[in-house]
Amino acid sequence: MTGLIKPKKYEWKDSNLALFGSELERNIKKASASTEEAWKGAGRKPGLQIWRIVKFKVTSWPKEEYGKFYSGDSYIVMNTYKEPGGEELQHDIHFWIGQESTQDEYGTAAYKTVELDTYLNDVPIQHREVQGFESDLFRSYFKTITRLKSDDVFILDLGNTLYQWNGNGSNKDERFKAMQYVQALDSERSGRPRTEVLEESSTEPSHEFYKALTNEDDDDDDSAFVAKDKETELYRLSDASGQMTFRKEKRGSVDKNDLDTKDVFIIDAKKSCYVWIGRGTSEGEKKNAMQYAHCYLQKTDHPLVPVSCYAEGREPHVFFQAIAVC
């Protein structure tokens, strides 16, 4: 797949999630007013639900588009299910950050994820997902994940077929240059290829173009974001002193005895990151837990790993096994 424009990857990773009390939070609250219409009926029956963030607002994502994400956007994905033999509904909520998503977009997704968690009485487990570094759990929801950039024009060269895909936000100059490029390719092959121009707004998800896009570009060097040091690290977030403090507690495997019910702990397992919220955690600690994990990771060599947030007593049965061996 050949793009005429290649935006900088993961530009958002150099910023933070300082949402609460910020201008961004006020904008979100103003946009959502007193209630969030998108949450009506959310999580009432098993299944997958997806919302896209558009100008501070949560908008429903069409079911026929599930599995297709735009790199310039952020999304909220919720899976509702029942444990085997269980009666109560359980939820996993993921906010997904596209590699060209703006701070306003991913910040809104993070804030709204907390809001949805509150709407569902703090039952859900929260997760942060970054494009190209999604967790196995997130990937399990879809047969394939297709990623596109709406503001660009792309050319897909399948040998005997050439597709020009025009994103909704692309401009006339980009489309004209793409057309010239396709014509040049067609001329080099003596007019043998079939050429087709596709508009994002009118191209069905089942089209051959989308079916051919199942992998990331080969020239994307994601290995630069893999942790060099593989040893697990444990950090404590606490406001017991009257001020919010964040400090390293230990290195090496982590077990239940290392965690204190009065505080929040962030466990950096290098391939993934976990936020553990004790039962006696203060509102300030709980509210800032995911933000601190996000900001901490931005200062490491592995800022894009998946993050999951668990409340004490509601950890999955593999939780402690996972953090001990990662």
Short mmCIF file of C-alpha atoms in Angstrom, two decimals:
data_model
loop_
_atom_site.label_atom_id
_atom_site.label_comp_id
_atom_site.label_asym_id
_atom_site.label_seq_id
_atom_site.Cartn_x
_atom_site.Cartn_y
_atom_site.Cartn_z
CA MET A 1 0.00 0.00 0.00
CA THR A 2 1.52 3.33 -1.08
CA GLY A 3 0.51 6.56 0.70
CA LEU A 4 1.11 9.97 -0.86
CA ILE A 5 1.38 11.47 2.62
CA LYS A 6 2.87 9.69 5.63
CA PRO A 7 2.11 11.56 8.88
CA LYS A 8 4.40 11.27 11.87
CA LYS A 9 3.65 8.14 13.89
CA TYR A 10 2.62 8.32 17.54
CA GLU A 11 3.00 12.09 17.78
CA TRP A 12 0.63 12.01 20.79
CA LYS A 13 3.05 9.94 22.89
CA ASP A 14 5.08 13.02 23.83
CA SER A 15 2.11 14.62 25.62
CA ASN A 16 0.07 13.57 28.63
CA LEU A 17 -3.43 12.88 29.94
CA ALA A 18 -3.73 15.82 32.33
CA LEU A 19 -7.50 15.91 31.90
CA PHE A 20 -9.12 16.61 35.21
CA GLY A 21 -9.65 20.29 35.95
CA SER A 22 -8.21 21.17 32.52
CA GLU A 23 -9.73 23.12 29.64
CA LEU A 24 -10.15 19.80 27.83
CA GLU A 25 -12.29 18.44 30.67
CA ARG A 26 -14.47 21.56 30.59
CA ASN A 27 -14.91 21.23 26.82
CA ILE A 28 -15.90 17.58 27.18
CA LYS A 29 -18.41 18.36 29.91
CA LYS A 30 -19.88 21.17 27.85
CA ALA A 31 -20.24 18.91 24.82
CA SER A 32 -21.85 16.07 26.74
CA ALA A 33 -24.09 18.33 28.87
CA SER A 34 -25.67 16.64 31.87
CA THR A 35 -26.05 13.17 30.35
CA GLU A 36 -24.35 11.19 27.60
CA GLU A 37 -26.87 9.96 25.03
CA ALA A 38 -24.37 7.42 23.70
CA TRP A 39 -24.47 5.43 26.93
CA LYS A 40 -28.22 4.80 26.85
CA GLY A 41 -28.65 1.05 26.54
CA ALA A 42 -24.90 0.46 26.73
CA GLY A 43 -23.83 -2.80 28.32
CA ARG A 44 -27.30 -4.23 28.86
CA LYS A 45 -26.71 -7.43 26.91
CA PRO A 46 -23.69 -9.49 25.82
CA GLY A 47 -21.90 -8.30 22.70
CA LEU A 48 -19.49 -5.75 21.27
CA GLN A 49 -20.19 -2.00 21.11
CA ILE A 50 -17.91 0.61 19.53
CA TRP A 51 -17.97 4.42 19.61
CA ARG A 52 -15.84 6.91 17.69
CA ILE A 53 -14.72 10.25 19.14
CA VAL A 54 -15.75 13.16 16.90
CA LYS A 55 -15.15 16.74 18.15
CA PHE A 56 -15.39 15.87 21.86
CA LYS A 57 -18.52 13.80 21.26
CA VAL A 58 -19.08 10.05 21.45
CA THR A 59 -20.70 8.74 18.25
CA SER A 60 -21.89 5.20 17.57
CA TRP A 61 -19.74 3.25 15.10
CA PRO A 62 -21.77 1.19 12.57
CA LYS A 63 -21.64 -2.55 13.19
CA GLU A 64 -20.69 -3.19 9.57
CA GLU A 65 -17.56 -1.11 10.22
CA TYR A 66 -16.42 -3.09 13.28
CA GLY A 67 -12.77 -4.03 12.89
CA LYS A 68 -11.99 -0.96 10.79
CA PHE A 69 -10.25 1.93 12.56
CA TYR A 70 -8.88 5.23 11.27
CA SER A 71 -5.36 6.14 12.36
CA GLY A 72 -6.30 9.78 12.94
CA ASP A 73 -9.07 8.91 15.40
CA SER A 74 -9.67 7.45 18.85
CA TYR A 75 -12.38 4.93 19.75
CA ILE A 76 -14.06 3.32 22.74
CA VAL A 77 -14.66 -0.43 22.43
CA MET A 78 -16.72 -2.33 25.02
CA ASN A 79 -17.23 -6.08 25.21
CA THR A 80 -20.09 -7.23 27.46
CA TYR A 81 -20.20 -10.87 28.52
CA LYS A 82 -21.10 -13.36 31.27
CA GLU A 83 -18.60 -15.62 32.97
CA PRO A 84 -19.28 -19.36 32.48
CA GLY A 85 -22.04 -20.26 34.89
CA GLY A 86 -22.42 -16.63 35.97
CA GLU A 87 -25.50 -14.43 35.88
CA GLU A 88 -24.03 -10.94 36.19
CA LEU A 89 -22.94 -9.01 33.12
CA GLN A 90 -19.21 -8.18 32.95
CA HIS A 91 -17.54 -5.56 30.76
CA ASP A 92 -14.13 -4.79 29.28
CA ILE A 93 -13.80 -1.19 28.06
CA HIS A 94 -10.88 -0.27 25.80
CA PHE A 95 -9.98 3.21 24.61
CA TRP A 96 -8.05 2.83 21.36
CA ILE A 97 -5.57 5.51 20.26
CA GLY A 98 -4.80 5.88 16.55
CA GLN A 99 -1.19 6.63 15.71
CA GLU A 100 -2.13 10.10 14.39
CA SER A 101 -4.88 10.77 16.94
CA THR A 102 -4.73 14.23 18.52
CA GLN A 103 -4.47 14.88 22.25
CA ASP A 104 -8.04 16.16 22.28
CA GLU A 105 -9.28 12.95 20.66
CA TYR A 106 -7.46 10.41 22.81
CA GLY A 107 -7.95 12.55 25.89
CA THR A 108 -11.69 12.58 25.28
CA ALA A 109 -11.66 8.80 24.73
CA ALA A 110 -9.84 8.29 28.04
CA TYR A 111 -12.17 10.62 29.93
CA LYS A 112 -15.29 9.08 28.41
CA THR A 113 -14.04 5.59 29.23
CA VAL A 114 -13.99 6.60 32.91
CA GLU A 115 -17.47 8.09 32.48
CA LEU A 116 -18.80 4.86 30.95
CA ASP A 117 -17.19 2.89 33.78
CA THR A 118 -19.03 5.10 36.28
CA TYR A 119 -22.30 4.71 34.34
CA LEU A 120 -21.95 0.94 34.73
CA ASN A 121 -21.34 1.21 38.47
CA ASP A 122 -17.56 0.65 38.31
CA VAL A 123 -18.06 -2.93 37.12
CA PRO A 124 -15.97 -2.70 33.89
CA ILE A 125 -12.25 -3.34 33.53
CA GLN A 126 -10.55 -0.45 31.72
CA HIS A 127 -7.82 -0.87 29.08
CA ARG A 128 -5.66 1.47 27.00
CA GLU A 129 -4.83 0.27 23.49
CA VAL A 130 -2.43 1.85 20.99
CA GLN A 131 -2.56 1.20 17.26
CA GLY A 132 -0.15 -1.55 16.31
CA PHE A 133 0.36 -2.59 19.95
CA GLU A 134 -3.12 -3.88 20.78
CA SER A 135 -3.53 -6.54 23.46
CA ASP A 136 -4.44 -10.12 22.61
CA LEU A 137 -7.81 -9.55 24.28
CA PHE A 138 -8.59 -6.59 22.02
CA ARG A 139 -7.51 -8.44 18.88
CA SER A 140 -9.71 -11.40 19.81
CA TYR A 141 -12.84 -9.34 19.16
CA PHE A 142 -12.18 -9.09 15.41
CA LYS A 143 -11.36 -11.49 12.57
CA THR A 144 -9.13 -8.79 11.11
CA ILE A 145 -8.23 -5.21 12.04
CA THR A 146 -7.99 -2.74 9.17
CA ARG A 147 -6.39 0.66 9.70
CA LEU A 148 -6.74 3.62 7.33
CA LYS A 149 -6.08 7.35 7.32
CA SER A 150 -9.14 9.44 6.35
CA ASP A 151 -7.21 12.61 5.50
CA ASP A 152 -5.02 10.95 2.89
CA VAL A 153 -5.14 9.28 -0.51
CA PHE A 154 -3.77 5.76 -0.90
CA ILE A 155 -2.79 3.66 -3.87
CA LEU A 156 -2.99 -0.11 -3.58
CA ASP A 157 -0.96 -1.97 -6.19
CA LEU A 158 -2.17 -5.55 -6.64
CA GLY A 159 -0.28 -6.10 -9.86
CA ASN A 160 -3.11 -6.52 -12.33
CA THR A 161 -5.35 -4.12 -10.38
CA LEU A 162 -4.61 -0.60 -9.18
CA TYR A 163 -6.87 1.08 -6.63
CA GLN A 164 -6.86 4.78 -5.75
CA TRP A 165 -8.64 5.26 -2.39
CA ASN A 166 -9.69 8.86 -1.60
CA GLY A 167 -10.19 9.57 2.08
CA ASN A 168 -13.07 11.87 3.02
CA GLY A 169 -10.65 14.52 4.24
CA SER A 170 -8.25 14.41 1.28
CA ASN A 171 -7.91 17.48 -0.96
CA LYS A 172 -7.97 17.97 -4.73
CA ASP A 173 -4.17 18.25 -5.05
CA GLU A 174 -3.65 14.91 -3.31
CA ARG A 175 -6.25 13.23 -5.49
CA PHE A 176 -4.77 14.70 -8.68
CA LYS A 177 -1.23 13.60 -7.76
CA ALA A 178 -2.54 10.14 -6.96
CA MET A 179 -4.27 9.95 -10.34
CA GLN A 180 -1.02 10.92 -12.08
CA TYR A 181 0.85 8.22 -10.16
CA VAL A 182 -1.71 5.56 -11.09
CA GLN A 183 -1.56 6.63 -14.73
CA ALA A 184 2.24 6.34 -14.68
CA LEU A 185 2.04 2.81 -13.23
CA ASP A 186 -0.56 1.86 -15.81
CA SER A 187 1.61 3.22 -18.63
CA GLU A 188 4.67 1.29 -17.41
CA ARG A 189 2.63 -1.91 -17.69
CA SER A 190 1.32 -1.07 -21.16
CA GLY A 191 -2.22 -0.52 -19.93
CA ARG A 192 -2.70 -4.09 -18.70
CA PRO A 193 -3.83 -3.33 -15.08
CA ARG A 194 -7.45 -2.60 -14.25
CA THR A 195 -7.68 0.76 -12.43
CA GLU A 196 -10.43 1.92 -10.09
CA VAL A 197 -10.95 5.06 -8.01
CA LEU A 198 -12.68 4.50 -4.65
CA GLU A 199 -14.33 7.10 -2.45
CA GLU A 200 -14.25 6.33 1.28
CA SER A 201 -17.86 7.40 1.81
CA SER A 202 -19.27 5.06 -0.86
CA THR A 203 -16.97 2.02 -0.67
CA GLU A 204 -18.51 -1.00 1.05
CA PRO A 205 -16.49 -2.65 3.87
CA SER A 206 -16.64 -5.93 1.91
CA HIS A 207 -14.76 -4.43 -1.06
CA GLU A 208 -11.58 -6.18 -2.21
CA PHE A 209 -9.56 -3.08 -1.29
CA TYR A 210 -10.32 -3.48 2.42
CA LYS A 211 -9.89 -7.25 2.36
CA ALA A 212 -6.34 -6.76 1.09
CA LEU A 213 -5.43 -4.46 4.02
CA THR A 214 -4.81 -6.83 6.91
CA ASN A 215 -1.28 -5.84 7.97
CA GLU A 216 0.66 -2.73 8.89
CA ASP A 217 3.08 -1.19 6.39
CA ASP A 218 6.34 -3.15 6.18
CA ASP A 219 8.41 0.00 6.73
CA ASP A 220 6.85 0.79 10.12
CA ASP A 221 9.62 0.13 12.64
CA ASP A 222 7.67 -0.68 15.79
CA SER A 223 10.65 -2.52 17.26
CA ALA A 224 11.91 0.86 18.47
CA PHE A 225 9.18 0.77 21.15
CA VAL A 226 10.13 -2.60 22.68
CA ALA A 227 11.55 -2.52 26.23
CA LYS A 228 15.27 -3.33 26.44
CA ASP A 229 15.09 -4.12 30.16
CA LYS A 230 12.65 -7.03 30.67
CA GLU A 231 12.47 -6.98 34.50
CA THR A 232 9.09 -6.17 36.08
CA GLU A 233 8.89 -2.94 38.12
CA LEU A 234 6.33 -1.98 40.78
CA TYR A 235 5.29 1.63 41.50
CA ARG A 236 3.01 3.05 44.23
CA LEU A 237 0.61 5.99 43.75
CA SER A 238 -0.52 7.49 47.06
CA ASP A 239 -1.90 10.72 48.50
CA ALA A 240 -1.62 9.61 52.14
CA SER A 241 0.86 12.42 52.83
CA GLY A 242 -1.58 15.08 51.61
CA GLN A 243 0.13 15.26 48.21
CA MET A 244 0.03 12.79 45.32
CA THR A 245 3.28 10.83 45.24
CA PHE A 246 4.53 8.27 42.75
CA ARG A 247 7.54 6.12 43.62
CA LYS A 248 9.19 2.83 42.71
CA GLU A 249 8.63 0.03 45.23
CA LYS A 250 10.64 -2.88 43.79
CA ARG A 251 12.02 -4.72 40.77
CA GLY A 252 11.38 -8.38 40.01
CA SER A 253 8.32 -10.62 40.30
CA VAL A 254 5.25 -9.20 42.04
CA ASP A 255 2.72 -11.03 44.24
CA LYS A 256 -0.24 -10.12 46.47
CA ASN A 257 1.97 -9.36 49.46
CA ASP A 258 3.56 -6.46 47.57
CA LEU A 259 0.23 -4.64 47.20
CA ASP A 260 -1.42 -2.42 49.82
CA THR A 261 -5.20 -2.10 49.80
CA LYS A 262 -4.96 1.62 50.67
CA ASP A 263 -3.14 2.66 47.47
CA VAL A 264 -2.86 2.33 43.70
CA PHE A 265 -0.02 0.29 42.21
CA ILE A 266 1.31 0.39 38.65
CA ILE A 267 3.04 -2.79 37.53
CA ASP A 268 5.26 -2.36 34.49
CA ALA A 269 5.70 -5.87 33.08
CA LYS A 270 7.43 -4.38 30.00
CA LYS A 271 5.26 -6.24 27.46
CA SER A 272 2.18 -4.79 29.15
CA CYS A 273 1.30 -2.52 32.06
CA TYR A 274 -1.25 -3.08 34.85
CA VAL A 275 -2.96 -0.63 37.20
CA TRP A 276 -4.16 -2.18 40.49
CA ILE A 277 -6.63 -0.18 42.59
CA GLY A 278 -6.95 -1.18 46.25
CA ARG A 279 -10.31 -1.24 48.01
CA GLY A 280 -9.21 1.53 50.37
CA THR A 281 -7.94 3.78 47.59
CA SER A 282 -8.95 7.46 47.81
CA GLU A 283 -11.02 9.09 45.08
CA GLY A 284 -8.01 11.18 44.05
CA GLU A 285 -5.82 8.11 43.64
CA LYS A 286 -8.47 6.21 41.71
CA LYS A 287 -9.25 9.15 39.42
CA ASN A 288 -5.59 9.70 38.53
CA ALA A 289 -4.52 6.04 38.26
CA MET A 290 -4.74 5.60 34.48
CA GLN A 291 -3.32 9.08 33.88
CA TYR A 292 -0.23 8.31 35.96
CA ALA A 293 0.28 4.99 34.18
CA HIS A 294 0.04 6.71 30.80
CA CYS A 295 2.41 9.52 31.77
CA TYR A 296 4.87 7.09 33.34
CA LEU A 297 5.02 5.01 30.17
CA GLN A 298 5.75 8.08 28.02
CA LYS A 299 9.10 8.39 29.81
CA THR A 300 10.11 4.80 29.06
CA ASP A 301 11.40 3.08 25.92
CA HIS A 302 8.10 1.15 25.62
CA PRO A 303 5.40 3.86 25.79
CA LEU A 304 2.83 2.07 23.60
CA VAL A 305 2.26 -1.21 25.46
CA PRO A 306 -1.32 -2.16 26.46
CA VAL A 307 -2.55 -0.95 29.86
CA SER A 308 -5.25 -2.71 31.94
CA CYS A 309 -6.82 -1.40 35.14
CA TYR A 310 -8.06 -3.87 37.81
CA ALA A 311 -9.85 -3.29 41.10
CA GLU A 312 -8.80 -5.34 44.13
CA GLY A 313 -10.82 -8.52 44.33
CA ARG A 314 -11.81 -8.39 40.67
CA GLU A 315 -8.51 -9.38 39.08
CA PRO A 316 -8.72 -12.16 36.46
CA HIS A 317 -7.39 -15.48 37.70
CA VAL A 318 -4.29 -15.19 35.51
CA PHE A 319 -3.39 -11.68 36.73
CA PHE A 320 -0.70 -12.51 39.30
CA GLN A 321 0.67 -15.30 37.15
CA ALA A 322 1.01 -12.87 34.25
CA ILE A 323 2.86 -10.14 36.15
CA ALA A 324 5.22 -12.64 37.74
CA VAL A 325 6.39 -14.12 34.44
CA CYS A 326 6.31 -11.11 32.12
#
